[in-house]
Amino acid sequence: MGFSPFIFILILTNSAVPAGDKHKGQNRMEHHTDRYYGDGLIIRRGQIFMMWLDLSRPYNSNTDRLHLELRTGPLPTVAKGTHVIIPLVEELEDDRWEAKIVQRDGNRLKLSINSPPTAVIGRYQLTVATQSPKGEATSTHDPGNDICMLFNPWCEDDTVYMDNGDEKNEYILNDVGRLYYGTENQIGSRTWNYGQFDKGILDACLYALEKSATPPSGWGDSVNVVRIISAMINSPDDCGILEGNWSGNYVGGTSPTSWSGSVDILNKYHKDGGAPVRYGQCWVFSGVTTTVLRCLGIPSRSVSNFNSAHDTDVSLTVDVYFDEKLESIDHLNSDSIWNFHVWSDCWMARPDLPPGYGGWQVVDSTPQETSQGTYRCGPASVNAIRNGQVFLKHDSPFVFAEVNSDKIYWQRNLDGTFTQIHSEKNAVGHCISTKAVGSDERNDITDLYKHPEGTEEERIAVETASRYGSKPDAYASPIAQDVSIEVTMDGEGPRMGGDAELTIVMRNASSLPRTINLHSQVAVMYYTGVVKATVKKDQIPVELLPNEGEPLGNVLCCIYLCSSVRQCYSLHAQVFLIPSPPVGEAVVGKKMAAEISFTNPLPCTLKGVVFRVEGLGLQSVRQITVG
Ligand SMILES: *[C@@H]1O[C@H](CO)[C@@H](O)[C@H](O)[C@H]1NC(C)=O
Ligand SMILES: *[C@@H]1O[C@H](CO)[C@@H](O)[C@H](O)[C@H]1NC(C)=O
């Protein structure tokens, strides 16, 4: 049609509003996306948004036809929801893509547009097509008019709907949080800058989704998106965001303890074209996971579990093997108990599970075990974990073992078989912690994950779960325990550079004399439970070389005591943390001078000291070399 087709210049969504920049403001305020960096149209699904179209002449509703088209992903397809055709209608109905004219102003039309609460999230290209008796026209794609669609916790029909306003403020809109670490007796905390609204972060999150090479048609399903994110946060098998390293040598990368937020990591990943960022450990994996989920609109929080088991053989028990002389058999002891482990919880309905399993779901991005061939874990329903229903997907057995497995000690017999010599029912899953809503306090959420220890519900949960594990008969007869051992540490526990004093109390509950052999071992270990060096009974000092085992962060000691009372055994392990120096609280919103002083508690001079300073949301990381 050669002559004067009708129309266009489209526009705008955000900016081209007759009276200045009002709309961007209005859409983004109403969609709770006003804090995202930049001025693009960022909206949430299942909620009406406004847009102005600028046409080449006034619209005539008798003869003109008009519709909008949105396309996302490499192969937009109408049937898969990645190519959306939005018709003009008289009245908007819920749950569908539709547009309605709400105002006319000369050549301009103001549209009110609705999207379904199941829409695919991500970046859409917008075009407008017009038809009139004189011809047809389609606007050309202008990246400035792209629409970014997010999940909508404010929409009742969205799977990620969360009704409590304070919780939404915390789990979606708060860009700063606290991460907990250390040991259950000495819980440390640090501020983490999630920074989900910072410059580049939304782009980096969408980039990671694209890099996953999963079809965008699946990005409307929150369970699926969480599963993709869990896989993309870690680097193995898919060029994900963060490379893990627990070696103590972080040359050529950033030590996991040096990060103070997710922003640098995500921006670096995007800038480097998807090369994994070095290095992360569990709290870094969790911090970045929480950022990405909040950024995409899924309520989430980082959660720390103390005495977190890592069950390598799906037995749902943590097995510790000793030889005939009660020396540990290292090559068999692949299960471990981490002093702490950090993962993320995300909030959503679970239409893929029977009713009752929606709410908080565990997503653990630290690469530990593969799930269906890929390093990822979750989402696993916290309600299912609490009840031991480990047959409910995804990866519930692994998460269950982290919080509620029994620790079972085995001793090798002369014929090579093993006998269970002791089991600890309350060895793992303590003080499960997350930042409280609306305050900087620690909130203990162990009750969400476990029935109270010692209750019948808790035993039923453990036994239900273990029936689905690889050692369903692990629950052998109980063992007599008439001698108990307790190890306590005086005062607040050890300080770095100071002496640690331990009291070992043994109690004899039997009416008979007991002869006790006490085997003790003191070891220095990483928070993962990996022993770095053994300090023998006669107190041989351990030397930590520079860069080894993060001297300011996570120096831990572990004491194993193993006693034999004729044929009865009792074991006890205790771990304590030597805390790192606390740093003062930041004050936001005001220019201020801060003086930060550090005291070196070590009896030697520190050399090559580097401070990393980050202004949360204001200034990215700066390194200050002190020498
Ligand atoms: C950890 O980082 C160091 C230093 O870059 C590297 O030599 C080592 O191979 C890494 N270890 C693992 C397990 O990737
Ligand atoms: C255990 O208690 C019995 C009875 O009081 C006593 O005879 C025995 O010496 C005690 N054994 C130990 C090791 O304390």
Coordinates of C-alpha atoms in Angstrom, one line a residue, residues 7-570:
I7 CA 0.2 6.2 11.8
F8 CA 2.8 6.2 13.9
I9 CA 5.3 6.9 16.2
L10 CA 4.6 5.1 19.0
I11 CA 5.1 5.4 22.3
L12 CA 5.5 5.7 25.2
T13 CA 5.1 4.0 27.8
N14 CA 7.1 5.8 30.1
S15 CA 8.4 9.0 29.0
A16 CA 6.3 10.5 26.2
V17 CA 3.5 11.6 28.3
P18 CA 2.0 14.9 27.4
A19 CA 2.7 16.4 30.8
G20 CA 6.3 15.4 31.1
D21 CA 7.5 12.3 32.8
K22 CA 4.4 11.5 34.8
H23 CA 3.7 8.1 33.5
K24 CA 6.9 6.4 34.2
G25 CA 6.5 7.6 37.6
Q26 CA 2.9 6.5 37.8
N27 CA 3.4 3.0 36.4
R28 CA 6.6 2.4 38.4
M29 CA 5.1 3.7 41.6
E30 CA 2.0 1.5 41.2
H31 CA 4.0 -1.5 40.3
H32 CA 6.5 -1.0 43.2
T33 CA 9.4 -0.8 40.7
D34 CA 10.3 2.8 41.2
R35 CA 13.5 2.0 42.9
Y36 CA 15.0 0.2 39.9
Y37 CA 17.8 2.1 38.2
G38 CA 17.1 3.8 34.9
D39 CA 13.8 5.0 33.4
G40 CA 12.7 2.0 31.4
L41 CA 9.2 0.5 31.8
I42 CA 9.5 -2.1 34.5
I43 CA 6.2 -3.6 35.5
R44 CA 4.7 -6.6 37.3
R45 CA 2.5 -9.1 35.7
G46 CA -1.2 -9.4 36.5
Q47 CA -1.5 -5.6 37.0
I48 CA -2.8 -2.9 34.7
F49 CA -0.3 -0.4 33.4
M50 CA -0.7 2.8 31.2
M51 CA 0.9 3.8 27.9
W52 CA 0.6 6.7 25.5
L53 CA 0.7 6.1 21.8
D54 CA 1.5 9.0 19.5
L55 CA -0.1 8.6 16.1
S56 CA 0.2 10.5 12.8
R57 CA -3.4 11.6 13.0
P58 CA -6.4 11.2 15.3
Y59 CA -7.6 7.7 15.8
N60 CA -11.0 6.9 14.3
S61 CA -12.6 4.1 16.2
N62 CA -15.1 3.4 13.4
T63 CA -12.6 2.7 10.7
D64 CA -9.2 2.2 12.3
R65 CA -7.9 -0.9 13.9
L66 CA -5.0 -1.2 16.3
H67 CA -3.3 -3.8 18.4
L68 CA 0.0 -4.2 20.3
E69 CA 2.5 -7.0 20.0
L70 CA 5.1 -8.1 22.5
R71 CA 7.9 -10.5 21.7
T72 CA 10.4 -12.1 24.1
G73 CA 13.2 -14.6 23.6
P74 CA 14.9 -15.8 20.4
L75 CA 11.8 -17.6 19.0
P76 CA 8.7 -15.7 19.9
T77 CA 5.7 -18.0 19.5
V78 CA 2.1 -17.2 20.1
A79 CA 1.2 -20.6 21.4
K80 CA 4.0 -20.5 24.0
G81 CA 3.2 -17.0 25.4
T82 CA 6.4 -15.5 24.1
H83 CA 4.7 -13.6 21.2
V84 CA 1.8 -11.8 22.7
I85 CA -0.9 -10.1 20.7
I86 CA -2.8 -7.5 22.7
P87 CA -6.2 -6.6 21.2
L88 CA -8.0 -3.3 21.9
V89 CA -11.3 -4.1 23.8
E90 CA -14.1 -2.1 25.3
E91 CA -13.7 -3.5 28.8
L92 CA -10.7 -5.2 30.3
E93 CA -11.1 -8.6 31.8
D94 CA -8.9 -10.3 34.3
D95 CA -6.2 -12.8 33.5
R96 CA -5.6 -11.9 29.9
W97 CA -3.6 -9.6 27.7
E98 CA -5.9 -6.8 26.6
A99 CA -5.8 -3.0 26.1
K100 CA -8.4 -0.3 26.3
I101 CA -8.4 3.3 25.3
V102 CA -8.9 5.4 28.3
Q103 CA -8.1 8.9 27.0
R104 CA -7.7 10.7 23.6
D105 CA -5.7 13.9 23.2
G106 CA -5.3 15.0 19.6
N107 CA -3.1 12.4 17.9
R108 CA -2.5 10.7 21.1
L109 CA -4.1 7.7 22.8
K110 CA -3.8 6.7 26.3
L111 CA -4.1 2.9 26.8
S112 CA -4.7 0.9 29.9
I113 CA -3.1 -2.6 29.4
N114 CA -3.7 -5.7 31.4
S115 CA -1.5 -8.8 31.6
P116 CA -2.2 -12.2 33.0
P117 CA -0.7 -13.2 36.4
T118 CA 1.0 -16.1 34.6
A119 CA 2.8 -14.1 32.0
V120 CA 6.4 -15.0 31.0
I121 CA 8.8 -12.6 32.8
G122 CA 11.7 -11.0 31.1
R123 CA 12.3 -8.3 28.5
Y124 CA 9.6 -7.8 25.8
Q125 CA 10.0 -5.9 22.5
L126 CA 6.9 -3.7 21.9
T127 CA 5.5 -2.9 18.5
V128 CA 2.1 -1.5 17.5
A129 CA 0.2 -2.5 14.4
T130 CA -2.5 -0.3 12.8
Q131 CA -5.0 -0.9 10.0
S132 CA -7.1 1.6 8.3
P133 CA -9.0 1.6 5.0
K134 CA -5.9 3.2 3.5
G135 CA -3.4 0.7 4.6
E136 CA -1.5 -1.0 7.4
A137 CA 1.5 0.0 9.4
T138 CA 3.7 -1.5 12.1
S139 CA 6.0 0.5 14.2
T140 CA 9.6 -0.3 14.2
H141 CA 11.1 -1.8 17.3
D142 CA 12.7 0.8 19.5
P143 CA 14.7 -0.6 22.5
G144 CA 13.7 2.4 24.5
N145 CA 10.2 1.1 24.5
D146 CA 11.1 -2.4 25.7
I147 CA 9.0 -3.6 28.6
C148 CA 10.5 -5.5 31.5
M149 CA 8.0 -7.8 33.1
L150 CA 8.5 -9.1 36.7
F151 CA 6.8 -11.4 39.1
N152 CA 4.2 -9.7 41.2
P153 CA 3.9 -10.5 45.0
W154 CA 1.2 -7.8 45.2
C155 CA -1.1 -9.8 42.8
E156 CA -3.3 -12.4 44.5
D157 CA -3.3 -14.6 41.4
D158 CA 0.4 -14.7 41.0
T159 CA 2.1 -17.8 42.5
V160 CA 4.5 -15.5 44.4
Y161 CA 1.7 -13.6 46.1
M162 CA 2.6 -12.5 49.6
D163 CA -0.2 -10.8 51.6
N164 CA 1.8 -9.2 54.5
G165 CA 2.9 -5.7 53.6
D166 CA 5.8 -5.7 56.1
E167 CA 7.1 -8.9 54.7
K168 CA 6.9 -7.6 51.1
N169 CA 8.9 -4.6 52.2
E170 CA 11.5 -6.9 53.7
Y171 CA 11.6 -9.8 51.2
I172 CA 11.2 -7.8 47.9
L173 CA 12.0 -4.2 48.6
N174 CA 14.8 -4.3 51.1
D175 CA 18.1 -4.1 49.4
V176 CA 20.3 -4.6 52.5
G177 CA 20.2 -7.6 54.8
R178 CA 22.2 -9.6 57.3
L179 CA 23.9 -12.9 56.9
Y180 CA 24.6 -15.1 59.9
Y181 CA 27.7 -17.3 60.3
G182 CA 30.0 -18.8 62.9
T183 CA 28.8 -21.5 65.2
E184 CA 25.6 -22.0 67.1
N185 CA 27.4 -20.9 70.3
Q186 CA 28.9 -17.8 68.7
I187 CA 26.7 -16.6 65.9
G188 CA 28.3 -13.8 64.0
S189 CA 26.5 -11.5 61.5
R190 CA 27.5 -9.3 58.7
T191 CA 25.6 -6.8 56.5
W192 CA 25.0 -7.9 53.0
N193 CA 24.3 -5.4 50.2
Y194 CA 21.7 -7.2 48.0
G195 CA 21.5 -4.2 45.8
Q196 CA 18.7 -5.6 43.6
F197 CA 17.8 -2.1 42.3
D198 CA 21.3 -0.9 41.6
K199 CA 22.6 0.1 38.2
G200 CA 23.0 -3.0 35.9
I201 CA 21.5 -5.5 38.3
L202 CA 18.2 -6.2 36.5
D203 CA 20.0 -6.5 33.2
A204 CA 22.6 -8.9 34.8
C205 CA 19.8 -11.0 36.2
L206 CA 18.0 -11.2 32.8
Y207 CA 21.3 -11.9 31.2
A208 CA 21.9 -14.9 33.5
L209 CA 18.4 -16.2 32.6
E210 CA 19.3 -15.9 29.0
K211 CA 22.7 -17.6 29.5
S212 CA 20.9 -20.6 31.0
A213 CA 19.7 -21.4 27.5
T214 CA 16.3 -22.5 28.9
P215 CA 13.3 -21.6 26.8
P216 CA 11.7 -18.3 27.8
S217 CA 8.3 -20.0 27.5
G218 CA 9.1 -21.6 30.9
W219 CA 9.8 -18.3 32.6
G220 CA 6.3 -17.7 33.7
D221 CA 6.5 -20.6 36.2
S222 CA 8.1 -19.5 39.4
V223 CA 9.1 -23.0 40.4
N224 CA 11.0 -23.4 37.1
V225 CA 12.6 -20.0 37.3
V226 CA 13.9 -20.7 40.8
R227 CA 15.3 -24.0 39.6
I228 CA 17.1 -22.2 36.7
I229 CA 18.5 -19.5 39.0
S230 CA 19.8 -22.1 41.5
A231 CA 21.7 -23.7 38.6
M232 CA 23.0 -20.4 37.2
I233 CA 24.3 -18.9 40.4
N234 CA 27.1 -21.5 40.6
S235 CA 29.5 -22.0 37.7
P236 CA 29.8 -25.8 37.1
D237 CA 28.1 -27.2 34.1
D238 CA 26.5 -24.0 32.7
C239 CA 28.9 -21.0 33.0
G240 CA 27.0 -19.7 35.9
I241 CA 27.7 -16.6 37.9
L242 CA 30.1 -17.6 40.7
E243 CA 32.9 -20.1 41.0
G244 CA 33.2 -21.8 44.4
N245 CA 36.6 -22.2 46.1
W246 CA 37.3 -23.6 49.5
S247 CA 41.0 -24.1 49.1
G248 CA 42.3 -21.1 51.1
N249 CA 44.2 -19.9 48.0
Y250 CA 42.3 -17.2 46.2
V251 CA 45.0 -15.8 44.1
G252 CA 43.6 -14.4 40.8
G253 CA 40.2 -13.9 42.3
T254 CA 38.5 -12.3 45.3
S255 CA 38.5 -14.1 48.6
P256 CA 34.9 -15.2 49.5
T257 CA 35.2 -13.4 52.8
S258 CA 36.0 -10.1 51.0
W259 CA 32.7 -9.6 49.2
S260 CA 30.2 -7.4 51.1
G261 CA 27.3 -7.6 48.5
S262 CA 26.0 -9.0 45.3
V263 CA 26.3 -5.9 43.0
D264 CA 30.0 -6.2 42.0
I265 CA 29.6 -9.9 41.4
L266 CA 26.6 -9.6 39.1
N267 CA 27.9 -6.6 37.2
K268 CA 31.3 -8.3 36.7
Y269 CA 29.6 -11.4 35.4
H270 CA 27.6 -9.4 32.9
K271 CA 30.5 -7.2 31.9
D272 CA 32.8 -10.2 31.4
G273 CA 30.3 -11.8 29.0
G274 CA 29.3 -14.6 31.3
A275 CA 32.7 -15.7 32.7
P276 CA 32.2 -17.0 36.2
V277 CA 33.3 -14.6 38.9
R278 CA 35.9 -15.9 41.4
Y279 CA 35.3 -16.9 44.3
G280 CA 32.3 -17.7 46.3
Q281 CA 31.4 -19.8 49.3
C282 CA 28.0 -20.6 50.7
W283 CA 27.0 -17.1 52.0
V284 CA 28.1 -15.5 48.8
F285 CA 26.0 -18.0 46.7
S286 CA 23.1 -17.3 49.0
G287 CA 23.5 -13.5 48.9
V288 CA 23.6 -13.5 45.1
T289 CA 20.6 -15.9 44.9
T290 CA 18.5 -13.6 47.2
T291 CA 19.4 -10.6 45.1
V292 CA 18.5 -12.3 41.8
L293 CA 15.2 -13.6 43.2
R294 CA 14.2 -10.2 44.8
C295 CA 15.2 -8.4 41.6
L296 CA 12.9 -10.7 39.5
G297 CA 10.1 -10.2 42.0
I298 CA 10.2 -13.4 44.0
P299 CA 10.2 -12.8 47.8
S300 CA 13.3 -14.3 49.2
R301 CA 15.7 -14.2 52.2
S302 CA 19.0 -15.7 53.1
V303 CA 18.9 -18.4 55.8
S304 CA 21.8 -19.8 57.9
N305 CA 21.7 -23.2 59.4
F306 CA 24.2 -24.1 62.1
N307 CA 25.6 -27.7 62.2
S308 CA 24.5 -28.2 58.6
A309 CA 24.9 -31.8 57.4
H310 CA 26.1 -32.6 53.9
D311 CA 24.9 -36.1 53.1
T312 CA 26.7 -37.4 50.1
D313 CA 25.0 -40.8 49.7
V314 CA 21.3 -40.0 50.2
S315 CA 21.3 -42.1 53.3
L316 CA 19.7 -39.1 55.1
T317 CA 22.1 -39.9 57.9
V318 CA 25.6 -38.4 58.5
D319 CA 27.9 -41.4 58.9
V320 CA 31.2 -41.3 60.7
Y321 CA 33.4 -44.3 60.4
F322 CA 36.1 -45.4 62.8
D323 CA 38.5 -48.3 62.6
E324 CA 39.1 -50.9 65.3
K325 CA 41.2 -48.4 67.3
L326 CA 38.7 -45.6 67.0
E327 CA 40.9 -43.7 64.6
S328 CA 38.7 -42.0 62.0
I329 CA 38.8 -43.6 58.5
D330 CA 39.2 -40.5 56.4
H331 CA 38.4 -41.8 53.0
L332 CA 35.0 -43.1 54.1
N333 CA 34.1 -39.9 55.9
S334 CA 32.7 -38.0 53.0
D335 CA 29.6 -36.9 54.8
S336 CA 30.3 -33.8 56.8
I337 CA 28.7 -31.4 59.1
W338 CA 29.4 -27.8 58.2
N339 CA 29.5 -25.4 61.2
F340 CA 27.1 -23.3 59.2
H341 CA 25.7 -23.3 55.8
V342 CA 23.7 -20.5 54.1
W343 CA 21.0 -21.0 51.5
S344 CA 18.0 -18.9 50.5
D345 CA 14.3 -19.3 51.1
C346 CA 11.8 -18.1 48.5
W347 CA 8.1 -17.7 48.8
M348 CA 5.6 -19.1 46.4
A349 CA 2.6 -21.4 45.9
R350 CA 3.4 -24.9 44.7
P351 CA 0.7 -25.9 42.2
D352 CA 3.0 -28.8 41.3
L353 CA 2.6 -30.4 44.8
P354 CA -0.5 -31.4 46.8
P355 CA -2.1 -28.6 48.8
G356 CA -0.2 -27.5 51.9
Y357 CA 3.3 -27.2 50.6
G358 CA 3.3 -23.6 49.4
G359 CA 5.0 -20.8 51.4
W360 CA 8.7 -20.8 52.0
Q361 CA 10.8 -23.0 49.7
V362 CA 14.5 -23.8 50.1
V363 CA 16.8 -22.9 47.2
D364 CA 20.4 -23.7 47.7
S365 CA 22.8 -22.6 45.0
T366 CA 26.1 -23.7 46.6
P367 CA 27.4 -26.4 44.3
Q368 CA 27.3 -29.5 46.5
E369 CA 25.5 -32.3 44.8
T370 CA 23.9 -32.5 41.3
S371 CA 20.1 -32.7 40.9
Q372 CA 19.1 -34.4 37.7
G373 CA 22.6 -33.9 36.5
T374 CA 23.1 -30.3 37.2
Y375 CA 24.4 -28.5 40.3
R376 CA 21.3 -26.9 41.7
C377 CA 19.0 -27.6 44.7
G378 CA 15.3 -26.7 45.2
P379 CA 12.8 -25.4 45.4
A380 CA 12.0 -27.7 48.3
S381 CA 9.0 -27.0 50.4
V382 CA 9.9 -26.1 54.0
N383 CA 6.7 -27.7 55.2
A384 CA 7.6 -31.0 53.5
I385 CA 11.1 -30.8 55.1
R386 CA 9.5 -30.4 58.5
N387 CA 7.4 -33.5 58.0
G388 CA 10.1 -35.6 56.5
Q389 CA 8.1 -35.9 53.2
V390 CA 11.2 -36.1 51.2
F391 CA 9.5 -37.6 48.2
L392 CA 8.1 -34.2 47.3
K393 CA 10.2 -32.4 44.7
H394 CA 12.7 -30.8 44.3
D395 CA 15.7 -32.1 46.2
S396 CA 13.9 -32.5 49.5
P397 CA 16.1 -35.4 50.7
F398 CA 19.3 -33.3 50.5
V399 CA 17.7 -30.4 52.4
F400 CA 16.1 -32.7 54.9
A401 CA 19.6 -34.1 55.7
E402 CA 21.0 -30.7 56.1
V403 CA 18.7 -29.8 58.9
N404 CA 17.5 -33.1 60.5
S405 CA 19.7 -36.0 59.8
D406 CA 21.0 -38.2 62.7
K407 CA 24.7 -38.5 63.1
I408 CA 25.6 -42.2 63.2
Y409 CA 29.0 -43.4 64.3
W410 CA 30.3 -46.8 63.0
Q411 CA 33.2 -48.8 64.2
R412 CA 35.0 -51.3 62.0
N413 CA 35.0 -54.9 63.2
L414 CA 37.9 -57.3 62.7
D415 CA 36.1 -59.0 59.9
G416 CA 35.7 -55.6 58.1
T417 CA 32.0 -55.1 58.8
F418 CA 30.8 -52.0 60.7
T419 CA 28.8 -51.9 63.9
Q420 CA 26.9 -48.8 64.9
I421 CA 28.4 -47.6 68.2
H422 CA 26.6 -44.4 68.7
S423 CA 24.0 -42.1 67.2
E424 CA 23.3 -38.5 67.9
K425 CA 19.7 -37.5 67.3
N426 CA 20.2 -33.8 67.7
A427 CA 23.5 -33.2 66.0
V428 CA 22.4 -31.1 63.0
G429 CA 20.1 -28.3 62.1
H430 CA 20.3 -25.7 65.0
C431 CA 19.5 -22.0 65.3
I432 CA 18.2 -21.7 61.7
S433 CA 18.5 -17.9 61.3
T434 CA 17.4 -15.1 59.1
K435 CA 17.1 -11.4 59.4
A436 CA 13.9 -10.3 61.1
V437 CA 11.3 -8.4 59.2
G438 CA 11.8 -4.7 59.6
S439 CA 14.7 -4.8 62.0
D440 CA 18.3 -5.9 62.2
E441 CA 17.6 -8.6 64.8
R442 CA 18.2 -12.3 64.1
N443 CA 15.0 -14.3 63.7
D444 CA 15.2 -18.0 64.7
I445 CA 13.1 -20.0 62.3
T446 CA 14.1 -23.5 63.3
D447 CA 10.5 -24.2 64.1
L448 CA 9.6 -23.8 60.4
Y449 CA 12.1 -26.4 59.4
K450 CA 11.8 -28.9 62.3
H451 CA 9.3 -30.1 64.9
P452 CA 11.0 -29.5 68.3
E453 CA 13.7 -32.1 69.0
G454 CA 12.5 -34.9 71.2
T455 CA 8.9 -34.7 70.2
E456 CA 7.1 -37.6 68.6
E457 CA 6.4 -35.5 65.4
E458 CA 10.1 -35.0 65.0
R459 CA 10.9 -38.7 65.3
I460 CA 8.2 -39.6 62.9
A461 CA 9.6 -37.0 60.4
V462 CA 13.1 -38.5 60.7
E463 CA 11.9 -42.0 60.3
T464 CA 9.5 -41.1 57.4
A465 CA 12.4 -39.5 55.6
S466 CA 14.9 -42.2 56.2
R467 CA 12.6 -44.8 54.7
Y468 CA 13.1 -43.0 51.4
G469 CA 16.9 -42.9 51.9
S470 CA 19.6 -45.3 50.7
K471 CA 20.0 -46.9 54.2
P472 CA 16.4 -47.6 55.3
D473 CA 17.5 -49.8 58.1
A474 CA 19.9 -47.4 59.8
Y475 CA 17.7 -47.2 62.8
A476 CA 19.3 -50.1 64.7
S477 CA 18.7 -50.7 68.4
P478 CA 19.6 -47.9 70.7
I479 CA 22.9 -48.0 72.6
A480 CA 23.3 -47.8 76.3
Q481 CA 24.7 -44.5 77.3
D482 CA 25.3 -44.4 81.0
V483 CA 28.3 -42.2 80.9
S484 CA 27.8 -38.8 79.4
I485 CA 30.4 -36.2 78.5
E486 CA 30.0 -32.5 78.3
V487 CA 32.5 -30.0 77.1
T488 CA 32.0 -26.4 78.1
M489 CA 34.0 -23.3 77.4
D490 CA 34.4 -20.7 80.0
G491 CA 33.1 -17.2 79.5
E492 CA 32.2 -16.0 76.1
G493 CA 34.4 -18.5 74.4
P494 CA 37.8 -18.0 72.9
R495 CA 39.1 -14.8 71.4
M496 CA 41.5 -14.8 68.5
G497 CA 45.0 -14.6 69.9
G498 CA 43.9 -15.7 73.4
D499 CA 44.0 -19.0 75.2
A500 CA 40.9 -21.2 75.2
E501 CA 40.0 -23.1 78.3
L502 CA 37.8 -26.1 78.2
T503 CA 36.1 -28.0 81.0
I504 CA 35.3 -31.6 80.3
V505 CA 32.6 -33.0 82.7
M506 CA 31.9 -36.7 82.7
R507 CA 28.9 -38.0 84.5
N508 CA 28.3 -41.6 85.5
A509 CA 24.7 -42.5 85.6
S510 CA 25.2 -46.2 86.2
S511 CA 25.2 -47.9 89.5
L512 CA 28.4 -49.7 88.6
P513 CA 31.9 -48.5 88.4
R514 CA 33.0 -47.5 84.9
T515 CA 36.5 -47.5 83.5
I516 CA 36.8 -44.8 81.0
N517 CA 39.4 -44.3 78.2
L518 CA 39.2 -40.8 76.9
H519 CA 40.4 -40.3 73.3
S520 CA 40.6 -36.7 72.5
Q521 CA 41.5 -34.8 69.4
V522 CA 41.7 -31.1 68.9
A523 CA 41.6 -30.0 65.3
V524 CA 41.5 -26.8 63.3
M525 CA 38.9 -26.9 60.6
Y526 CA 37.1 -24.8 58.0
Y527 CA 33.5 -24.0 58.4
T528 CA 32.7 -26.8 56.0
G529 CA 33.9 -29.3 58.6
V530 CA 37.0 -30.1 56.7
V531 CA 39.8 -30.6 59.1
K532 CA 42.8 -28.4 58.3
A533 CA 45.2 -29.7 60.9
T534 CA 45.0 -31.8 64.0
V535 CA 46.3 -30.4 67.2
K536 CA 47.3 -33.4 69.3
K537 CA 46.6 -34.1 72.9
D538 CA 49.9 -32.6 74.0
Q539 CA 49.0 -29.3 72.3
I540 CA 51.1 -29.0 69.3
P541 CA 50.6 -25.5 68.0
V542 CA 49.0 -25.2 64.5
E543 CA 50.6 -22.8 62.1
L544 CA 48.3 -21.0 59.7
L545 CA 50.3 -19.7 56.8
P546 CA 49.3 -16.4 55.1
N547 CA 46.2 -16.7 53.0
E548 CA 45.4 -20.0 54.6
G549 CA 42.0 -20.5 56.2
E550 CA 41.0 -16.8 56.3
P551 CA 42.7 -15.8 59.6
L552 CA 40.2 -13.0 60.2
G553 CA 37.1 -14.9 59.3
N554 CA 36.6 -18.4 60.0
V555 CA 39.2 -20.0 62.2
L556 CA 37.5 -22.8 64.0
C557 CA 38.6 -25.4 66.4
C558 CA 37.0 -28.7 66.8
I559 CA 37.3 -31.1 69.6
Y560 CA 36.4 -34.7 69.3
L561 CA 36.3 -36.8 72.4
C562 CA 35.7 -40.4 72.2
S563 CA 35.5 -42.5 75.3
S564 CA 34.9 -46.2 75.7
V565 CA 33.3 -47.6 78.7
R566 CA 33.7 -51.3 78.3
Q567 CA 31.5 -52.0 75.4
C568 CA 29.5 -48.7 75.6
Y569 CA 30.7 -45.7 73.7
S570 CA 29.9 -42.1 73.9

